[in-house]
GROMACS .gro file of C-alpha atoms in nm:
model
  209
    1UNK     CA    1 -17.306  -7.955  12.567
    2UNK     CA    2 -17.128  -8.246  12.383
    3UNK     CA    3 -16.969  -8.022  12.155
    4UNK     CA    4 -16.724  -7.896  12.465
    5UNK     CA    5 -16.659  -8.241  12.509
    6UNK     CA    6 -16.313  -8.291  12.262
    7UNK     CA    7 -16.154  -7.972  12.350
    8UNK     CA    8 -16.172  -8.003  12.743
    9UNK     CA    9 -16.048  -8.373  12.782
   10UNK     CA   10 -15.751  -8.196  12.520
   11UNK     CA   11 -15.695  -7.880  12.798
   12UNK     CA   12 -15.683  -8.081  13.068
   13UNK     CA   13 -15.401  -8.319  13.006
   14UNK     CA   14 -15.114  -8.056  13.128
   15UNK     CA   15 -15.343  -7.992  13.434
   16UNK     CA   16 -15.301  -8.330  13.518
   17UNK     CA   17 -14.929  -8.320  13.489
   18UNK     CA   18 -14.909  -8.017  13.698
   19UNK     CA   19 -15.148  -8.123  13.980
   20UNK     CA   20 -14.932  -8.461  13.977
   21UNK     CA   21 -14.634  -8.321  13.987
   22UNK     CA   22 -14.721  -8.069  14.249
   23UNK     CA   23 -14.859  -8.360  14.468
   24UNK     CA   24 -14.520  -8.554  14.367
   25UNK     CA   25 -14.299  -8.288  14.523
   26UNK     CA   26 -14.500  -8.013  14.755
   27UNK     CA   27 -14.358  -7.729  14.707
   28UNK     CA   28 -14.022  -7.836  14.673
   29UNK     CA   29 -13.773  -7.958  14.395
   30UNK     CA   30 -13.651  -8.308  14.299
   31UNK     CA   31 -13.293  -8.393  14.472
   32UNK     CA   32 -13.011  -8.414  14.245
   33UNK     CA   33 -12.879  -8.685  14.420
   34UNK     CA   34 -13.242  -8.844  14.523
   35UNK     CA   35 -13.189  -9.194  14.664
   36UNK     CA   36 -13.279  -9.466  14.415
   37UNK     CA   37 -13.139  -9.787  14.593
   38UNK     CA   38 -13.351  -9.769  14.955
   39UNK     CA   39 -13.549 -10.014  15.004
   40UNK     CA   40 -13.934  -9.875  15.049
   41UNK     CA   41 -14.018 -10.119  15.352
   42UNK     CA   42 -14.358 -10.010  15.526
   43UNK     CA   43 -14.175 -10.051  15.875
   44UNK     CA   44 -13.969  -9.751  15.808
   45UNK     CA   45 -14.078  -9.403  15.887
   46UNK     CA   46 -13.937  -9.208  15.561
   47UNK     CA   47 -13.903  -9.366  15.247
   48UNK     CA   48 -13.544  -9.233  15.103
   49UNK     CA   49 -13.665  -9.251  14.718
   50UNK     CA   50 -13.905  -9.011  14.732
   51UNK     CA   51 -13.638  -8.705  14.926
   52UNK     CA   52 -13.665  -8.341  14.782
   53UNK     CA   53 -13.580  -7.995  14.832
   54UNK     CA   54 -13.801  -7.771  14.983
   55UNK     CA   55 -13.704  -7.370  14.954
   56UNK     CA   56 -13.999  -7.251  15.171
   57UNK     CA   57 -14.330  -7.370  15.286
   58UNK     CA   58 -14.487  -7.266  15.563
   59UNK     CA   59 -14.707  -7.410  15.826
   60UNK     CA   60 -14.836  -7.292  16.176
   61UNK     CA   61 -14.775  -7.551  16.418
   62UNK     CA   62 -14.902  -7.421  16.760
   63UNK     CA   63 -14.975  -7.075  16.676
   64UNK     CA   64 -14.649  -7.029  16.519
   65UNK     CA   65 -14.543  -6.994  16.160
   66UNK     CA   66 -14.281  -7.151  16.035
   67UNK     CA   67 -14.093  -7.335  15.718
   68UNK     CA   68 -14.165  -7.690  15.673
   69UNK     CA   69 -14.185  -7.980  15.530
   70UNK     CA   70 -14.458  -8.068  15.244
   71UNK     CA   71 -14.787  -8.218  15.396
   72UNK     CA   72 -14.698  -8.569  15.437
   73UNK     CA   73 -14.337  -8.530  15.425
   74UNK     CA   74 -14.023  -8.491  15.720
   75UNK     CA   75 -13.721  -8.363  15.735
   76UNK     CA   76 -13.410  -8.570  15.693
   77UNK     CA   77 -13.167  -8.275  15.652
   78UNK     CA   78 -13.102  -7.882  15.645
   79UNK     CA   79 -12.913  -7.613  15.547
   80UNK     CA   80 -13.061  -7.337  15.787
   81UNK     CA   81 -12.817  -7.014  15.670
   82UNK     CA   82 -13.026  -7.101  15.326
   83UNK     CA   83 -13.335  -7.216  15.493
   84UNK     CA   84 -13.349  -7.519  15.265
   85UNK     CA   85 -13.484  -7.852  15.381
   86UNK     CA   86 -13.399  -8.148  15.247
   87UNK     CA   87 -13.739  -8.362  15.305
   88UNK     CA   88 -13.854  -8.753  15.256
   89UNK     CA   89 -14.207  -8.846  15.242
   90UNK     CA   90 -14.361  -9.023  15.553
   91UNK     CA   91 -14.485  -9.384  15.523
   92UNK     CA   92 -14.762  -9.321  15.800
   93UNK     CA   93 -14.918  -8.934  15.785
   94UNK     CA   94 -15.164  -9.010  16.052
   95UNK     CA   95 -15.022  -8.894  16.350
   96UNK     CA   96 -15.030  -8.529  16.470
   97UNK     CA   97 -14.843  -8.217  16.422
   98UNK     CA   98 -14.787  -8.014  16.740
   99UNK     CA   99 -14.535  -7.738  16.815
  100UNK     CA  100 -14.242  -7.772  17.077
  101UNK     CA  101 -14.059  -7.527  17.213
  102UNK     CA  102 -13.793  -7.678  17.456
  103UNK     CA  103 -13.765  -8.067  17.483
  104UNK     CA  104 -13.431  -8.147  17.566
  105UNK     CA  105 -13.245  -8.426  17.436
  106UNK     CA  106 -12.847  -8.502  17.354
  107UNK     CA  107 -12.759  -8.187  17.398
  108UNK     CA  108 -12.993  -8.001  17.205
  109UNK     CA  109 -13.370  -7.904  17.128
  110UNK     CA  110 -13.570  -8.234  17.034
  111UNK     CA  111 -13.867  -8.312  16.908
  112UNK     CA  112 -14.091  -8.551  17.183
  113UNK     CA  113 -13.903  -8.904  17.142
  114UNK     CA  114 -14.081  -9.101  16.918
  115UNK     CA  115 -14.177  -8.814  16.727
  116UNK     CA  116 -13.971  -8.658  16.403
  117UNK     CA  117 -13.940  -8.306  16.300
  118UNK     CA  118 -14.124  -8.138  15.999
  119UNK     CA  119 -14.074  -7.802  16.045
  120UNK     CA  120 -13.836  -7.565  16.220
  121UNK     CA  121 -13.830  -7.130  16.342
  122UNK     CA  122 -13.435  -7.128  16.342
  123UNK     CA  123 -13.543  -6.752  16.517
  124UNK     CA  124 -13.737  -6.882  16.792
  125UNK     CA  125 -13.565  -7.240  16.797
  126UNK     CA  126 -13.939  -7.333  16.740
  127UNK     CA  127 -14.048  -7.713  16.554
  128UNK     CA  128 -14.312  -7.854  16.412
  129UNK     CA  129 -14.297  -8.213  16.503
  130UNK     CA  130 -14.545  -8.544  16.406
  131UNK     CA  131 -14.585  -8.855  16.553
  132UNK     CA  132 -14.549  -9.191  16.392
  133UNK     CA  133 -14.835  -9.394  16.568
  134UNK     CA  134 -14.738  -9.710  16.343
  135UNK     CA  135 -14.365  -9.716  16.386
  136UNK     CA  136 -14.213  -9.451  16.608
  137UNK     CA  137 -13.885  -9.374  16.609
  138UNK     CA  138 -13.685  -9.555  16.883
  139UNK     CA  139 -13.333  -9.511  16.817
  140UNK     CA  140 -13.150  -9.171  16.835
  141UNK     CA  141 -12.814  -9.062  16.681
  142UNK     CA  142 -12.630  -8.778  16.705
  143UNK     CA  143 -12.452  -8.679  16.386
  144UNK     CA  144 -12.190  -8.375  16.350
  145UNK     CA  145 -12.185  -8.335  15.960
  146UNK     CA  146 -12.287  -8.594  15.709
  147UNK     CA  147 -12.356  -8.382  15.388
  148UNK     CA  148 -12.536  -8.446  15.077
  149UNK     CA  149 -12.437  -8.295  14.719
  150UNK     CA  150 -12.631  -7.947  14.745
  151UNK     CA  151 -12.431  -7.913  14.936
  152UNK     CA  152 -12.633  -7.952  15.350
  153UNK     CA  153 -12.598  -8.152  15.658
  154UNK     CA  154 -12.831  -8.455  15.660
  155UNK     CA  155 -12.891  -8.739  15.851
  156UNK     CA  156 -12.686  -9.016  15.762
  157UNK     CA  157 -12.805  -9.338  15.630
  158UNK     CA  158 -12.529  -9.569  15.639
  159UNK     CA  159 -12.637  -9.826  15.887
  160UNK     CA  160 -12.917  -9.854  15.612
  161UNK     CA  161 -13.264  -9.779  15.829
  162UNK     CA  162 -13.401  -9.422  15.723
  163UNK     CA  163 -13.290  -9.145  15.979
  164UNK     CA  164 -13.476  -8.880  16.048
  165UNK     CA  165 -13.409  -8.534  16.194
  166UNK     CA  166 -13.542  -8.555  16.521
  167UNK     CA  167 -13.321  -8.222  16.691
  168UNK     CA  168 -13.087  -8.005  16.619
  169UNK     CA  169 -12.870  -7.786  16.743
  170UNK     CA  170 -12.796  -7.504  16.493
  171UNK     CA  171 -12.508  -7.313  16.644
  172UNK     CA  172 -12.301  -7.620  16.695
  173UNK     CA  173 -12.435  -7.746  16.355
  174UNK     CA  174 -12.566  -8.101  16.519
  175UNK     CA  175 -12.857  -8.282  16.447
  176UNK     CA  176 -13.030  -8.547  16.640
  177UNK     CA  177 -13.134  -8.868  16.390
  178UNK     CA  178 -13.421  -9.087  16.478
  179UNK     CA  179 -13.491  -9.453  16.351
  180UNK     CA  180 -13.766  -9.649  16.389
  181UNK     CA  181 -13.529  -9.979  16.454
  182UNK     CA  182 -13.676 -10.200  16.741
  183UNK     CA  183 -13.371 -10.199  17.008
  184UNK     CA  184 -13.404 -10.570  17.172
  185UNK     CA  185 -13.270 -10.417  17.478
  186UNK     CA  186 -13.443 -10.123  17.450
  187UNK     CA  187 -13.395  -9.750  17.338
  188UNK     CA  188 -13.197  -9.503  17.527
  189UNK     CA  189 -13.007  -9.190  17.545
  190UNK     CA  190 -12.791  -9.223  17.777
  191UNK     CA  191 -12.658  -9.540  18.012
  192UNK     CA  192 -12.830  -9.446  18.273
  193UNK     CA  193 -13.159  -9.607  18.106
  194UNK     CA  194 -13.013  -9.918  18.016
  195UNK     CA  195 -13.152 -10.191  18.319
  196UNK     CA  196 -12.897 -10.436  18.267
  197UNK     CA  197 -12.571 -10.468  18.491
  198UNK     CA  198 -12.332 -10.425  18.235
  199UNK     CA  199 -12.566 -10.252  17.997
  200UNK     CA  200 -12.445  -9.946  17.830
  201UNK     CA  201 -12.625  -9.701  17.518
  202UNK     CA  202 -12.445  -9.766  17.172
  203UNK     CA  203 -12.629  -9.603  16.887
  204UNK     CA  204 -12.950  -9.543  17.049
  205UNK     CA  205 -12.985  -9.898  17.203
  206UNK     CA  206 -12.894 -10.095  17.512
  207UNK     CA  207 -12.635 -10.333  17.408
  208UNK     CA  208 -12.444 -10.523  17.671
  209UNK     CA  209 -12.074 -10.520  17.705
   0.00000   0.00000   0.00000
């Protein structure tokens, strides 16, 4: 059998390429404007220089069907009319994917807090959503229309810790962004959570004054 030896190890080099390459991106595309100067810190939940396209996969989350994310990957922006995701792969991939169908949070359908969204039924208003048992996501954002070049709405990352979508609200065109910052004060949503006599929620955290 030594004489198939030569020709196979010759055949499979572009099989290699492809399987890496698949494995690279899911089923998606490379971003144009893919992030090159994020830092890839393990205590962050996405890691920016790895974001992508993705024009379709499809998971079932809860009995339900839906576009998502790669395996492995979460969403850090959308363009729903086009059903393009704009994804980021996950530094942790341990936690679980469940489905939810009506959290509430900001204003708008959330995934659990702590928790980041993979996959979305714009029909149903259905997500996938995955934990981050490492590092969950502890601050919240709402953001009204930060775009990328494809051009679609996407989380901003200017205060420079990878945001997440976490919710969105598609007829108002909001999202909910999630980052795993540590709030000294502790996370919030709203005032109301914030213990401290003159506390009050600024960006997700309880900041006094």
């Amino acid at each position: 059998m030594t004489h198939f030896s030569l020709p196979f190890r010759l055949n499979t080099i572009p099989i290699i390429l492809i399987i890496a390459g698949a494995f690279a991106g899911g089923c998606g595309q490379a971003a144009p404007d893919q992030e090159s100067t994020d830092t890839k810190s393990s205590a962050d939940t996405v890691n920016l220089n790895t974001t992508f396209y993705d024009f379709g996969t499809q998971c079932v989350a809860g009995g339900t069907q839906m576009h998502c994310c790669p395996n492995g990957s979460a969403m850090i922006g959308a363009r729903v009319d086009q059903n393009v995701f704009k994804c980021a792969n996950l530094f942790d991939t341990s936690g679980a994917i469940t489905l939810d169908t009506g959290t509430q949070r900001n204003g708008m359908h959330s995934c659990p807090f702590g928790s980041v969204m993979v996959g979305l039924q714009a029909t149903l208003n259905r997500f996938a959503c995955r934990t981050i048992p490492s590092n969950p996501v502890s601050t919240e954002t709402v953001d009204t229309g930060t775009e990328d070049g494809f051009p679609m709405h996407v989380c901003s990352q200017a205060s420079g810790n990878p945001a997440t979508m976490t919710g969105i609200r598609i007829d108002q065109n909001k999202f909910n962004c999630g980052q795993d910052t540590k709030c000294l004060l502790g996370a919030c949503t709203s005032d109301s959570q914030c213990t401290q006599s003159e506390g009050t929620c600024k960006n997700g955290c309880c900041t006094l004054g």
